[in-house]
Short mmCIF file of C-alpha atoms and ligand atoms in Angstrom, two decimals:
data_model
loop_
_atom_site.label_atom_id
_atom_site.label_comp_id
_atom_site.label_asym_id
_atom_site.label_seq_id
_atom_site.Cartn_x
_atom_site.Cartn_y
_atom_site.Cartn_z
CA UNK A 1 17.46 -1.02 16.78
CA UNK A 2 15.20 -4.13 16.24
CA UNK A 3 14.47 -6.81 18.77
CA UNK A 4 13.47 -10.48 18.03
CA UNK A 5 11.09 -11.71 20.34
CA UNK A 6 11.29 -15.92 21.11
CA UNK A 7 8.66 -17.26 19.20
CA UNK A 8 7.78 -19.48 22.76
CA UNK A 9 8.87 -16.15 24.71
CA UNK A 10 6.03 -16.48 28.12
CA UNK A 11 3.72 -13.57 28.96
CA UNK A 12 5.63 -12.82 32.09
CA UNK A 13 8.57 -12.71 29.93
CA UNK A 14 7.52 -10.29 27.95
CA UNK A 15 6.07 -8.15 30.53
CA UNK A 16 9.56 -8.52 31.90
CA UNK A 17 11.16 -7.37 28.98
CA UNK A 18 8.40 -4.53 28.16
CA UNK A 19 9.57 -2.91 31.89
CA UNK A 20 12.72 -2.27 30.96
CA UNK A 21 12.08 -1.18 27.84
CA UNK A 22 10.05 1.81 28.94
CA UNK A 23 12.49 2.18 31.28
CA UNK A 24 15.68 2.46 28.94
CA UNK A 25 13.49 4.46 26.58
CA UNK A 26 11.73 6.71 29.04
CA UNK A 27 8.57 5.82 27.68
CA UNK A 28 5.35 6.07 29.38
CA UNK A 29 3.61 4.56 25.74
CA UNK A 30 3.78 0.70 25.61
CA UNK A 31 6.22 -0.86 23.03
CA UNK A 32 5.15 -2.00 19.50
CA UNK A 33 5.60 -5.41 18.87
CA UNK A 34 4.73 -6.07 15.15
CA UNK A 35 3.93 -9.78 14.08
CA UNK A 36 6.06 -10.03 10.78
CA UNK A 37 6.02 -13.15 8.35
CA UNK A 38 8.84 -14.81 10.15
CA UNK A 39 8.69 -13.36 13.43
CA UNK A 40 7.26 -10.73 16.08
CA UNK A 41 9.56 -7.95 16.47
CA UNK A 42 10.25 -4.63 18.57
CA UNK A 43 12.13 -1.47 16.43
CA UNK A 44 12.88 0.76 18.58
CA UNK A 45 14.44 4.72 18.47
CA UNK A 46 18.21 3.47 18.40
CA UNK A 47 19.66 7.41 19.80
CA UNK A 48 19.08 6.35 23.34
CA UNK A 49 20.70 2.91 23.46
CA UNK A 50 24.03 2.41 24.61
CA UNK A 51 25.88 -0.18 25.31
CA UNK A 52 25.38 -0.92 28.78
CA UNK A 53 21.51 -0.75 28.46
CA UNK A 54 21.63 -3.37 24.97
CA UNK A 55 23.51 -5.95 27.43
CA UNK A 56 20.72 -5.22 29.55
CA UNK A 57 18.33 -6.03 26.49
CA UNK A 58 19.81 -9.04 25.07
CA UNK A 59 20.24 -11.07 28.23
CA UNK A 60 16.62 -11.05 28.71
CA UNK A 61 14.68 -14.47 28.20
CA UNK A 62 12.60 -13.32 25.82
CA UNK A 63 14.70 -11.70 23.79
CA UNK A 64 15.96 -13.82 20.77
CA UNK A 65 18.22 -11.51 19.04
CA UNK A 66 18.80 -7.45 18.52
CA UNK A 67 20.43 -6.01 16.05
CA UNK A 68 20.74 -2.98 13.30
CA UNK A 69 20.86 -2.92 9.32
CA UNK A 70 23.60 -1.13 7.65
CA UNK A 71 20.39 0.04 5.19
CA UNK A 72 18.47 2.63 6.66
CA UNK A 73 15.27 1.15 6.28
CA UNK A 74 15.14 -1.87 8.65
CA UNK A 75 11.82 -3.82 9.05
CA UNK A 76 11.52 -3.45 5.33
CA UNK A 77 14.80 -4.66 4.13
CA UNK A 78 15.03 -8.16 2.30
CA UNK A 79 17.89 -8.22 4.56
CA UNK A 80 15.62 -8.81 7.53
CA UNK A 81 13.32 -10.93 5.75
CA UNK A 82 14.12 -13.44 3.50
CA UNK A 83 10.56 -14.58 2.36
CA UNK A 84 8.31 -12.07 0.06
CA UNK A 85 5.22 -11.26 2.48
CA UNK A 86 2.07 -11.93 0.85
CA UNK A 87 -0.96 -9.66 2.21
CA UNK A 88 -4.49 -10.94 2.11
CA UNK A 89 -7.18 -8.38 1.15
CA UNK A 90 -10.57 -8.33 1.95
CA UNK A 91 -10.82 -9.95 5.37
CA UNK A 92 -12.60 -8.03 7.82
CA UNK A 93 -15.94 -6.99 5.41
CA UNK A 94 -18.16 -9.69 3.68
CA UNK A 95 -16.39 -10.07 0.23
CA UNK A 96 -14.16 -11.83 -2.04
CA UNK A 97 -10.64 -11.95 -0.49
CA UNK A 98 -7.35 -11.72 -2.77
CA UNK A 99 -3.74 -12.19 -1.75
CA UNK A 100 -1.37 -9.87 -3.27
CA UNK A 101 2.68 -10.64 -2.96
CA UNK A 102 5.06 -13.92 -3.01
CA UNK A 103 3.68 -16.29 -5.27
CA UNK A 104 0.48 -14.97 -5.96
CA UNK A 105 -0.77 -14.06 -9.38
CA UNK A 106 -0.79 -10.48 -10.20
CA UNK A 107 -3.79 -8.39 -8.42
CA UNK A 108 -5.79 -6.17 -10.86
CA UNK A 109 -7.40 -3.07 -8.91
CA UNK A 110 -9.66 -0.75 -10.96
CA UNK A 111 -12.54 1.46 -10.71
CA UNK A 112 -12.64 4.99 -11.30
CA UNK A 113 -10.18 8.25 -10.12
CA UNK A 114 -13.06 9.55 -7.65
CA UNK A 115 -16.52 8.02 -6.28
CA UNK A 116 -19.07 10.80 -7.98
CA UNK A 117 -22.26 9.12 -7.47
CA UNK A 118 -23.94 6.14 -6.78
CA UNK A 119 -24.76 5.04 -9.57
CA UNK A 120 -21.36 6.36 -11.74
CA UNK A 121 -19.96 3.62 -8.80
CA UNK A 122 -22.11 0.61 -9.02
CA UNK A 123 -22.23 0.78 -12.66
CA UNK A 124 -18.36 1.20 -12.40
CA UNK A 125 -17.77 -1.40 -10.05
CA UNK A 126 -19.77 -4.22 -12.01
CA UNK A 127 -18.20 -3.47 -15.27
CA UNK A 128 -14.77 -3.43 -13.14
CA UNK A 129 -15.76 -6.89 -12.19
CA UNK A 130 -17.42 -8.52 -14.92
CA UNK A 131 -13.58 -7.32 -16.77
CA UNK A 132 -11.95 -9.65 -14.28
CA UNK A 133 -10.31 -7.27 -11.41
CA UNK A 134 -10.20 -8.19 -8.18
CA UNK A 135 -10.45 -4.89 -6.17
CA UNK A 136 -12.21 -2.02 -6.34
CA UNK A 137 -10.50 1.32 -6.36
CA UNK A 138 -12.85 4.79 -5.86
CA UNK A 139 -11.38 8.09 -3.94
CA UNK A 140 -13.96 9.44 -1.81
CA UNK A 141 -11.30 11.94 -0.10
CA UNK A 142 -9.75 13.81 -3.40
CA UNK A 143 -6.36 15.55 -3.31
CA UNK A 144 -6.56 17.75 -6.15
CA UNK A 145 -3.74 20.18 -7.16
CA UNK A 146 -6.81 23.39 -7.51
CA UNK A 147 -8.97 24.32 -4.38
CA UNK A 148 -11.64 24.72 -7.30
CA UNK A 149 -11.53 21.02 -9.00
CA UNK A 150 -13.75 18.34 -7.63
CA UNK A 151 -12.81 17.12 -3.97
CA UNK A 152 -14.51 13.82 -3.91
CA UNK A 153 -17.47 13.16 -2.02
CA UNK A 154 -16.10 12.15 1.26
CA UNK A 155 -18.28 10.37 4.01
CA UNK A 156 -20.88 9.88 1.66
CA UNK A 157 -18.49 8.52 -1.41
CA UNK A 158 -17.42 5.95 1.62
CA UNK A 159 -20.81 4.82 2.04
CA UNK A 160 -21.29 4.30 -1.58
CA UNK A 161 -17.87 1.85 -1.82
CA UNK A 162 -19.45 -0.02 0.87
CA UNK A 163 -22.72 -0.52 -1.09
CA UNK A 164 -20.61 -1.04 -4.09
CA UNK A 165 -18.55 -3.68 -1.96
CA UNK A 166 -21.91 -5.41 -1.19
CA UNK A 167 -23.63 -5.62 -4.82
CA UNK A 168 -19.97 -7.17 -6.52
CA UNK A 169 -18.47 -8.95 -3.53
CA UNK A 170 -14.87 -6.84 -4.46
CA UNK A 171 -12.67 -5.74 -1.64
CA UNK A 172 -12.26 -1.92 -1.83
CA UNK A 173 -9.19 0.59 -1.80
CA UNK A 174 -9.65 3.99 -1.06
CA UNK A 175 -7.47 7.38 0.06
CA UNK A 176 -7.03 8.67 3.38
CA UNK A 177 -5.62 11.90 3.67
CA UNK A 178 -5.70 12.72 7.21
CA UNK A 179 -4.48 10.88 10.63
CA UNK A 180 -7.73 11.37 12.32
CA UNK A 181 -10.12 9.89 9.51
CA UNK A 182 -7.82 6.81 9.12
CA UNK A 183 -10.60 4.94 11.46
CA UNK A 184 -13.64 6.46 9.55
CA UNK A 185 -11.92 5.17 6.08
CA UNK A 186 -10.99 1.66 7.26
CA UNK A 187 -14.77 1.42 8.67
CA UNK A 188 -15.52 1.20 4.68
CA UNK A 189 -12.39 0.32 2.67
CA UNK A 190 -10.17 -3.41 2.70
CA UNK A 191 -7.01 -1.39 1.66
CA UNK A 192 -6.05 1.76 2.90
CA UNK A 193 -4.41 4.02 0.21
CA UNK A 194 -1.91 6.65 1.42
CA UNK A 195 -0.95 9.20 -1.83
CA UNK A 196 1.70 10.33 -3.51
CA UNK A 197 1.32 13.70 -1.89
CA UNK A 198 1.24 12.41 1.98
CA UNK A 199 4.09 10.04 1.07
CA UNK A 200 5.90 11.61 4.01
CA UNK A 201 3.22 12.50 5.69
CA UNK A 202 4.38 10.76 9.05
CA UNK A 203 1.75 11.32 11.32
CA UNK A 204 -0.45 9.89 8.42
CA UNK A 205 1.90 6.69 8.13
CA UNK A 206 1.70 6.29 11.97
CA UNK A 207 -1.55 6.45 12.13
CA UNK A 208 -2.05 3.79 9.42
CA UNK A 209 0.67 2.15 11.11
CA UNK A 210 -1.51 2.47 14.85
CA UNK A 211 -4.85 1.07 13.35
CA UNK A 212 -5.83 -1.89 15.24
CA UNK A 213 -6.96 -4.47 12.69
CA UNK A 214 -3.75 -3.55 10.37
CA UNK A 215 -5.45 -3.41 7.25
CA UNK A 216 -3.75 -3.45 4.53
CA UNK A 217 -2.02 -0.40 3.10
CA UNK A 218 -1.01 0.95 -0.48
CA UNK A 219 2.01 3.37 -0.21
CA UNK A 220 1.79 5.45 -3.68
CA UNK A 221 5.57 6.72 -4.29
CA UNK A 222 5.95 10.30 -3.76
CA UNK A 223 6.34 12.64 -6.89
CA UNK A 224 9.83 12.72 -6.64
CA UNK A 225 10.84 10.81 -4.00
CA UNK A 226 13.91 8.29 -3.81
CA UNK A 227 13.51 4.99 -3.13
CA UNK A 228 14.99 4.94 -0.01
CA UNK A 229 13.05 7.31 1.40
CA UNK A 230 9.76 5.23 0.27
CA UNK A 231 10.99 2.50 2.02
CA UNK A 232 11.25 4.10 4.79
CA UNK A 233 7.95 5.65 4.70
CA UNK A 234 7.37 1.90 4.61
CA UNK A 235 9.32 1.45 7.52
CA UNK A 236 7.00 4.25 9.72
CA UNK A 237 3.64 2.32 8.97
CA UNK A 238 5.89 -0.95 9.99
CA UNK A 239 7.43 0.36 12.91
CA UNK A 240 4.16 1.83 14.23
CA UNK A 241 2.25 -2.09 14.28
CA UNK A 242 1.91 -2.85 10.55
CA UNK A 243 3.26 -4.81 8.67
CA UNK A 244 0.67 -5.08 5.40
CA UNK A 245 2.13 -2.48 3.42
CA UNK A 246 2.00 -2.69 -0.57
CA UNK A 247 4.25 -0.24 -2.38
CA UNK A 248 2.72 1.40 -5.63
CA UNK A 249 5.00 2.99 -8.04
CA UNK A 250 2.79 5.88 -10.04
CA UNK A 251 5.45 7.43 -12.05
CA UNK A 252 8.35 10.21 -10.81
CA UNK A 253 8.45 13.83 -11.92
CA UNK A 254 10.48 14.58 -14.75
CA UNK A 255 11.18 17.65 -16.98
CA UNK A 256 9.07 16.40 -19.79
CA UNK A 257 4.95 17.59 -19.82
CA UNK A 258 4.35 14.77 -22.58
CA UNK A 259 3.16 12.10 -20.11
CA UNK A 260 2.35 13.09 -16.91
CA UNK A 261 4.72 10.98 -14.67
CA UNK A 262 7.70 8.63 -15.63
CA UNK A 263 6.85 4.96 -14.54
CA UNK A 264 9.59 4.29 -12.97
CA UNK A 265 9.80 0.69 -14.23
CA UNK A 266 13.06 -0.27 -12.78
CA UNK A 267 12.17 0.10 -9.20
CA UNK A 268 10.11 -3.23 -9.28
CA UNK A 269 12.67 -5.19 -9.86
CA UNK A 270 14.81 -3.27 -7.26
CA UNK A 271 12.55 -3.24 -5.03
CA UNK A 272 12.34 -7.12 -4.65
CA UNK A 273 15.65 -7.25 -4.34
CA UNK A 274 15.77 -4.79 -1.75
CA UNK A 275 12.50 -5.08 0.31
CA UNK A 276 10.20 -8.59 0.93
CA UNK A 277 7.15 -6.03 0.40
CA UNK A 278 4.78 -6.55 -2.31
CA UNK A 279 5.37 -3.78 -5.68
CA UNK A 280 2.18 -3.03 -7.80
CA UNK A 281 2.60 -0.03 -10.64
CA UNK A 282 -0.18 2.50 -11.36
CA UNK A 283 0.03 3.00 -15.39
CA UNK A 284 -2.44 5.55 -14.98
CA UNK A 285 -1.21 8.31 -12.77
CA UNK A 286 2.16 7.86 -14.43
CA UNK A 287 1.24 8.19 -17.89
CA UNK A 288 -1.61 10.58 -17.59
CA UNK A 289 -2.76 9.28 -21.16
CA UNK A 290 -5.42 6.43 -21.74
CA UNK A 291 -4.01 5.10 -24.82
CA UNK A 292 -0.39 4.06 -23.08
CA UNK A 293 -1.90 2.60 -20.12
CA UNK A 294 -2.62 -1.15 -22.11
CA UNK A 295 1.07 -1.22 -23.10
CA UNK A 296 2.27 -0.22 -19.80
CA UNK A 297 0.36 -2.16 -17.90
CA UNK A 298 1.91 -5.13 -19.46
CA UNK A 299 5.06 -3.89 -19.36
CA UNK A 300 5.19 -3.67 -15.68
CA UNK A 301 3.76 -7.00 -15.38
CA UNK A 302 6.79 -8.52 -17.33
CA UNK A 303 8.74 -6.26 -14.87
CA UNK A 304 7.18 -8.49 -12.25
CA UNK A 305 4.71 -6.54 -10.48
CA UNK A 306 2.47 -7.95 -8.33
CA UNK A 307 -0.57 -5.71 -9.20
CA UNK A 308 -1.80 -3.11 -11.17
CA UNK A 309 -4.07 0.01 -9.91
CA UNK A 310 -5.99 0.88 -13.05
CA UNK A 311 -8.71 4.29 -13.20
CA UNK A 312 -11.77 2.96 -15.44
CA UNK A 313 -14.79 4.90 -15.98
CA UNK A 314 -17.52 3.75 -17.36
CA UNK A 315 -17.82 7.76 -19.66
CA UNK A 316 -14.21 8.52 -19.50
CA UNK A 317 -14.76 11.70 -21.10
CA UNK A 318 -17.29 12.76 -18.98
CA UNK A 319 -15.25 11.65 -15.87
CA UNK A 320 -14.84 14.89 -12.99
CA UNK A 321 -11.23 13.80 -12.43
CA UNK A 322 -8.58 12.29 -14.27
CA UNK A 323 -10.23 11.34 -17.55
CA UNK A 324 -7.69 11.98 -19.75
CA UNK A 325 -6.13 8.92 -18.37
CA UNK A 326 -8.82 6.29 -17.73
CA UNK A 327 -10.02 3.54 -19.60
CA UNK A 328 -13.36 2.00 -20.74
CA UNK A 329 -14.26 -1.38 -19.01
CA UNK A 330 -13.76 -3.32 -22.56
CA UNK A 331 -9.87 -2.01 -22.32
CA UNK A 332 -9.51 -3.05 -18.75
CA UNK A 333 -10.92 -6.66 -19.72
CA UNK A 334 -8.27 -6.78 -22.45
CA UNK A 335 -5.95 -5.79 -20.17
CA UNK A 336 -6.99 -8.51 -17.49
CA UNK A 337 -6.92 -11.02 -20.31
CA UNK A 338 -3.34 -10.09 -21.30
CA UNK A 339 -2.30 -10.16 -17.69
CA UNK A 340 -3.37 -13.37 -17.25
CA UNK A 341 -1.24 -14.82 -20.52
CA UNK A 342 1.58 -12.77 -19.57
CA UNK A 343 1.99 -14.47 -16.08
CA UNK A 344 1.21 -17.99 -17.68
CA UNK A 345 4.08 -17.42 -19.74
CA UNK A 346 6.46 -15.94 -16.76
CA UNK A 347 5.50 -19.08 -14.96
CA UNK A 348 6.48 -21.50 -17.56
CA UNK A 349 2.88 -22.70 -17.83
CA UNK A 350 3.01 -22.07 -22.26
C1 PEP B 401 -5.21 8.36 -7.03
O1 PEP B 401 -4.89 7.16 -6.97
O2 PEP B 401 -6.34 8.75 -7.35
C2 PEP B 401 -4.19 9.40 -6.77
C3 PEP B 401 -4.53 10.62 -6.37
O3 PEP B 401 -2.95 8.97 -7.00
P1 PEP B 401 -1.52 9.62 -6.63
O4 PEP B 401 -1.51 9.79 -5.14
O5 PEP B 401 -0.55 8.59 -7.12
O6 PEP B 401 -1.42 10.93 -7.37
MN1 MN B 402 -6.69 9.75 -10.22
#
């Protein structure tokens, strides 16, 4: 069930209404409350409401409305929220900030699959830049499929996309893995990146959820995970205090090694129909193959993306993780270039 709080609802009003909340629920935790575009709202566990207890609920002052979706994701329904939320990146370290979502021009994000040493970064990151994206990408935490491949470089890869943040003045994305480190990460990173693999990881989503300066967060789709249950992997992280999540489709398992995902392509147009949450599309993950990632990439941007995620390395050959798929800087510039054109031309501008 979600509650509408009064936009000119008092602080003894809401204390008022908090009370019997915890009281209704059994709760010893405070409530929630999560500021979205339009308004601030309370979702609570709808098994232990009935009837008598949601009069109780509605008639008090603070209270503007309550009510429950037919979808099962709530918060993140288009239903719920007519207008697209836009996220601004970048706002609590010293850099460049973007907006990603609504009317905003398509976000580029690019740098390489893992941090692997300083300067494999900075190099990376000023190429990355000097191409014309807008965020930095670099895992420091690595979830590899073999205990034996490369796990990133953890605290110290963090420390390096901080430096890296300084010299180009790029926000940075980078994977958490685990609830606990989700403080540690966002001590270093502007977006918060939550993997295909902890997709439904929920203690992981509340935690990103929980963090206190709700920083942005990219939800990867899981490797074969239904929309619906995306969204409402979206809906945890909302539910739990956050409401800056960007959804990144990376391609769906299929029965066919040639590429190494299926982009999904027809989700981002679904998905605007269907949630107000910004969609970006990782051409690299899903593809697994260097060469289709230019043609992709504009493909999902004429599917209306709002982003890509790109891997660029500066040796792509010589990369310690996902090589086969990344680019050089020169093909991410073209890339940016085309980006640009393509959006001019969805706009109407040529
Ligand atoms: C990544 O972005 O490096 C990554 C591991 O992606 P995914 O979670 O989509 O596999
Ligand atoms: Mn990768």
């Amino acid at each position: 069930m979600i509650i509408s709080i009064h936009t000119q609802a008092t602080s003894e009003e809401r204390a008022q209404l908090m009370t019997l909340l915890c009281r209704i629920t059994g709760s010893q935790r405070p409530i929630t409350t999560t500021m979205m575009t339009e308004r601030e709202v309370i979702a609570l566990d709808g098994t232990i409401i009935d009837a008598q207890a949601q009069t109780a609920i509605n008639e008090q002052s603070a209270v503007d409305s309550i009510h429950t979706l037919k979808t099962p994701y709530q918060l993140a329904s288009r239903l719920f929220q007519a207008t697209s939320t836009s996220i601004t990146i970048g706002t609590t370290h010293d850099c460049e900030p973007v907006t990603i979502g609504g009317t905003a021009s398509p976000v580029i994000m690019s740098g390489p699959c893992a941090v692997e040493s300083r300067e494999q970064l900075i190099s990376t990151a000023r190429a990355v830049k000097e191409a014309g994206a807008q965020v930095l990408r670099g895992g420091a935490f690595k979830p590899r499929t073999s205990p034996y491949q490369f796990q990133g470089l953890g605290i110290e890869g963090l420390h390096m996309l901080s430096e890296a943040r300084e010299v180009t003045g790029l926000p940075v994305i980078s994977e958490v893995m685990e609830p606990d480190m989700v403080d540690t990460v966002a001590q270093h990173v502007d977006i918060l990146q939550v993997g295909a693999r902890n997709m439904q990881n929920y203690p992981l989503l509340m935690s990103v959820g929980r963090h206190a300066r709700k920083l942005p967060v990219l939800l990867k789709r899981g490797l074969s995970s239904t929309i619906d249950e995306w969204l409402l992997a979206a809906e945890y992280i909302i539910a739990a205090g956050n409401p800056n999540v960007i959804l990144c489709e990376r391609g769906i398992r299929s029965y066919d090694p040639m590429t190494r995902n299926v982009l999904d392509l027809t989700c981002i147009p679904l998905l605007h129909e269907l949630t107000h949450l910004p969609v970006i599309a990782d051409p690299s993950h899903s593809t697994g193959r260097r060469e289709l990632v230019p043609v992709m990439s504009r493909a999902a941007i004429a599917a209306e993306a709002d982003g890509l995620i790109i891997e660029t390395h500066i040796d792509p050959d010589r990369a310690l993780c996902d090589g086969r798929q990344s680019i050089t800087p020169a093909q991410l510039e073209k890339i940016v270039h085309e980006t640009r054109l393509l959006t001019q031309l969805m706009k109407g501008d040529v």
